[in-house]
mmCIF file with all atom_site columns, C-alpha atoms in Angstrom:
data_model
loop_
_atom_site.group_PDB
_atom_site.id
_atom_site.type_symbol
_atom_site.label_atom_id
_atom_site.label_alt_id
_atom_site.label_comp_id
_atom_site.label_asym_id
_atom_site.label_entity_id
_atom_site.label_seq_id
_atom_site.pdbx_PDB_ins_code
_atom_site.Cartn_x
_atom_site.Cartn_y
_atom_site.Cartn_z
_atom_site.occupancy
_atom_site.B_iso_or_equiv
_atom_site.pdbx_formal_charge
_atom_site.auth_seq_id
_atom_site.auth_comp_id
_atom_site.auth_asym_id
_atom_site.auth_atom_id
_atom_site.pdbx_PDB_model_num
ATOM 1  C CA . UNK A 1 1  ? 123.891 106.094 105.011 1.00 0.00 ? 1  UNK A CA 1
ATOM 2  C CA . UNK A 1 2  ? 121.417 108.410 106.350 1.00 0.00 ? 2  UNK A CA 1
ATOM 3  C CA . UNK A 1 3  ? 118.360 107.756 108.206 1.00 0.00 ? 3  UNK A CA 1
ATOM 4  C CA . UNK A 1 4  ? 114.951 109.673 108.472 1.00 0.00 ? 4  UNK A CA 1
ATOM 5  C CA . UNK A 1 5  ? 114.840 108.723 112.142 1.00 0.00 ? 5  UNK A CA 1
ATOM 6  C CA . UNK A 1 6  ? 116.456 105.977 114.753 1.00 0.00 ? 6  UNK A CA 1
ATOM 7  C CA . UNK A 1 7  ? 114.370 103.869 116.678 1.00 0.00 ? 7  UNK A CA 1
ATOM 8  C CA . UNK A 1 8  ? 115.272 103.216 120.484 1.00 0.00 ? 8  UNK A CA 1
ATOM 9  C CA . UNK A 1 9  ? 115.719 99.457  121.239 1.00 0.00 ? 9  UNK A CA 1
ATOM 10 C CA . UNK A 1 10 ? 114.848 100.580 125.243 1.00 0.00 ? 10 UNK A CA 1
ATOM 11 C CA . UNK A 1 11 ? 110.856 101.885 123.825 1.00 0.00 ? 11 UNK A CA 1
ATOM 12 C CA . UNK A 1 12 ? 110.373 98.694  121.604 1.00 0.00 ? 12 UNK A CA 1
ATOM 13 C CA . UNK A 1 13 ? 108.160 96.480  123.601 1.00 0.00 ? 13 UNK A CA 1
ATOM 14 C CA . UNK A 1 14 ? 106.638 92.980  122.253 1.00 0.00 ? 14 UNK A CA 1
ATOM 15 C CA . UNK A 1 15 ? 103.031 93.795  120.544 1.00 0.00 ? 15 UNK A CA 1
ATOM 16 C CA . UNK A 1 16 ? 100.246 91.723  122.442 1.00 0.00 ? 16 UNK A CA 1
ATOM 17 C CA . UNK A 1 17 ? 99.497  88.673  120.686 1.00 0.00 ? 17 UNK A CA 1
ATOM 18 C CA . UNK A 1 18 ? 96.049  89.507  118.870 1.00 0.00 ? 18 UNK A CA 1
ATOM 19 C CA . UNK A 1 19 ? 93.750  86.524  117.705 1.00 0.00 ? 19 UNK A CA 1
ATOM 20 C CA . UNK A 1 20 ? 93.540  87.425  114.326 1.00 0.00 ? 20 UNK A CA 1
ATOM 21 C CA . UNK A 1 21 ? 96.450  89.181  111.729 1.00 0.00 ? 21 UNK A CA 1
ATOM 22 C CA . UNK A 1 22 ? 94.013  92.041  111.291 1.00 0.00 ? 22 UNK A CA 1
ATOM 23 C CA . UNK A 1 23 ? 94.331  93.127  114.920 1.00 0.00 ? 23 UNK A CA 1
ATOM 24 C CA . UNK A 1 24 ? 97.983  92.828  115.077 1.00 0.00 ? 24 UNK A CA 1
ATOM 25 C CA . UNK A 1 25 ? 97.857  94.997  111.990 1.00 0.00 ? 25 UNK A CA 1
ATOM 26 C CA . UNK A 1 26 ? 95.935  97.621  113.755 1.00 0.00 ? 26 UNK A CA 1
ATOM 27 C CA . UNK A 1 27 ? 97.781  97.459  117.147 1.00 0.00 ? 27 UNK A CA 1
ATOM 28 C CA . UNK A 1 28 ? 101.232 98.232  115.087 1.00 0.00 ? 28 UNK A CA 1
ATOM 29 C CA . UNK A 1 29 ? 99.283  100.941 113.030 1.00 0.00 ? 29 UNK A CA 1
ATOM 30 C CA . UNK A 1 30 ? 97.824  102.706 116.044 1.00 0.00 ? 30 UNK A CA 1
ATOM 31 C CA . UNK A 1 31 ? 101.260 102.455 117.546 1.00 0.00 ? 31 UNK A CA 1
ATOM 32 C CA . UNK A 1 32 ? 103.182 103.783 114.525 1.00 0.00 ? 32 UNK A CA 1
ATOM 33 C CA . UNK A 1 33 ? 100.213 106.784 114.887 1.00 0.00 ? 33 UNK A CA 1
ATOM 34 C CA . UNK A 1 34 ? 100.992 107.891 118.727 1.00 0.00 ? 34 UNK A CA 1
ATOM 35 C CA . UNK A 1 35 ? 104.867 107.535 118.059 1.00 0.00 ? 35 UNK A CA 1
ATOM 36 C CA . UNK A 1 36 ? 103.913 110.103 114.997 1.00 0.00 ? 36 UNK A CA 1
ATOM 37 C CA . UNK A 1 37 ? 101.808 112.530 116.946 1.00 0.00 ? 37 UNK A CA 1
ATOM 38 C CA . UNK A 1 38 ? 104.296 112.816 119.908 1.00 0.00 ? 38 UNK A CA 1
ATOM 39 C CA . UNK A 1 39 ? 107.474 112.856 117.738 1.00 0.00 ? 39 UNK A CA 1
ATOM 40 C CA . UNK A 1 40 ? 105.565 115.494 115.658 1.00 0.00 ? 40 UNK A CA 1
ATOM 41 C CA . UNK A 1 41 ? 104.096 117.460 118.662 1.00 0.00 ? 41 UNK A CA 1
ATOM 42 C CA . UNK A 1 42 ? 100.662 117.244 117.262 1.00 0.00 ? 42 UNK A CA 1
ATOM 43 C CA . UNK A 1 43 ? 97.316  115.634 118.287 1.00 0.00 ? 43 UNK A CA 1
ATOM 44 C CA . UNK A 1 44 ? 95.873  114.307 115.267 1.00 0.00 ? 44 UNK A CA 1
ATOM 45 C CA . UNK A 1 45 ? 93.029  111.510 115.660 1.00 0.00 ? 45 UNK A CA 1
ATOM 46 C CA . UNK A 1 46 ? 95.041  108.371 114.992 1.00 0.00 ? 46 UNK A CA 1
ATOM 47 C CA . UNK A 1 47 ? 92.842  107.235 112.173 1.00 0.00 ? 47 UNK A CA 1
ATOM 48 C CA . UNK A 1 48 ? 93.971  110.580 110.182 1.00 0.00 ? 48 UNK A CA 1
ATOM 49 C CA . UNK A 1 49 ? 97.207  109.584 110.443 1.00 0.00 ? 49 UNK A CA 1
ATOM 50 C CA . UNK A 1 50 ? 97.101  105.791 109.373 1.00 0.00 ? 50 UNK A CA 1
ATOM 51 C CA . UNK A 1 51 ? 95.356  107.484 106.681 1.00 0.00 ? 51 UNK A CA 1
ATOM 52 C CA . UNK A 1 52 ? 98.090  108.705 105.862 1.00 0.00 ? 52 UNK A CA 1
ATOM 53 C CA . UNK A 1 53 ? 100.380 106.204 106.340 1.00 0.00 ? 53 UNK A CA 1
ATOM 54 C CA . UNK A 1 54 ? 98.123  104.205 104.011 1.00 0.00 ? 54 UNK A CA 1
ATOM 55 C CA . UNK A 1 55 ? 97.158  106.410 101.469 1.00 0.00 ? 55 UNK A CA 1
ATOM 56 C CA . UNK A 1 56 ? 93.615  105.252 102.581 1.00 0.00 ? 56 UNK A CA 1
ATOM 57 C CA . UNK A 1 57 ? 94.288  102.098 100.995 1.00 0.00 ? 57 UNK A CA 1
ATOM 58 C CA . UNK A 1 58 ? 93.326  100.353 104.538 1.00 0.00 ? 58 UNK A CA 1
ATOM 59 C CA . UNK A 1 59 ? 90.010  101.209 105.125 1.00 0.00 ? 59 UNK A CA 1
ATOM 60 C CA . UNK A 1 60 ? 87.041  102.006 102.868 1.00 0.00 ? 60 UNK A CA 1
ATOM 61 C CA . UNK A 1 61 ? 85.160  105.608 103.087 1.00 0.00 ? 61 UNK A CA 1
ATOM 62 C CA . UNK A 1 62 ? 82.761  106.432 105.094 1.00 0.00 ? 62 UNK A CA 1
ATOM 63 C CA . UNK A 1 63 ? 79.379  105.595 104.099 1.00 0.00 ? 63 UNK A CA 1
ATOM 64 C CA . UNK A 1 64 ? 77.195  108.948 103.388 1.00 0.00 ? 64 UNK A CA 1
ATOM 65 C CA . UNK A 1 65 ? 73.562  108.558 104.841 1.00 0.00 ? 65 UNK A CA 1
#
């Protein structure tokens, strides 16, 4: 079996216990979005790439004023 990409027990670190689910959610999002940018080389605003990660299904659109 192949895999898209191995993860290195040595960089996994415990995620700080967050009062609510939501901010766990966004702690291991925002995570998942710096490991992206510096495996990728790129500097992309880390709500761009939960975006993506998404498919915008995590946060509503901007409101337009």
């Amino acid at each position: 079996m192949k895999h898209a990409f191995r993860l290195n027990p040595d960089k996994l670190v415990r995620p700080k216990q967050w009062p609510s689910l939501l901010g766990w959610h966004l702690n291991i999002f925002a995570g998942a979005a710096l490991a992206f940018n510096h495996r990728a080389s790129v500097e992309l605003p880390p709500w761009t790439v939960i975006g993506h990660f998404t498919r915008d299904n995590i946060l509503s659109p901007p409101l337009h004023t």
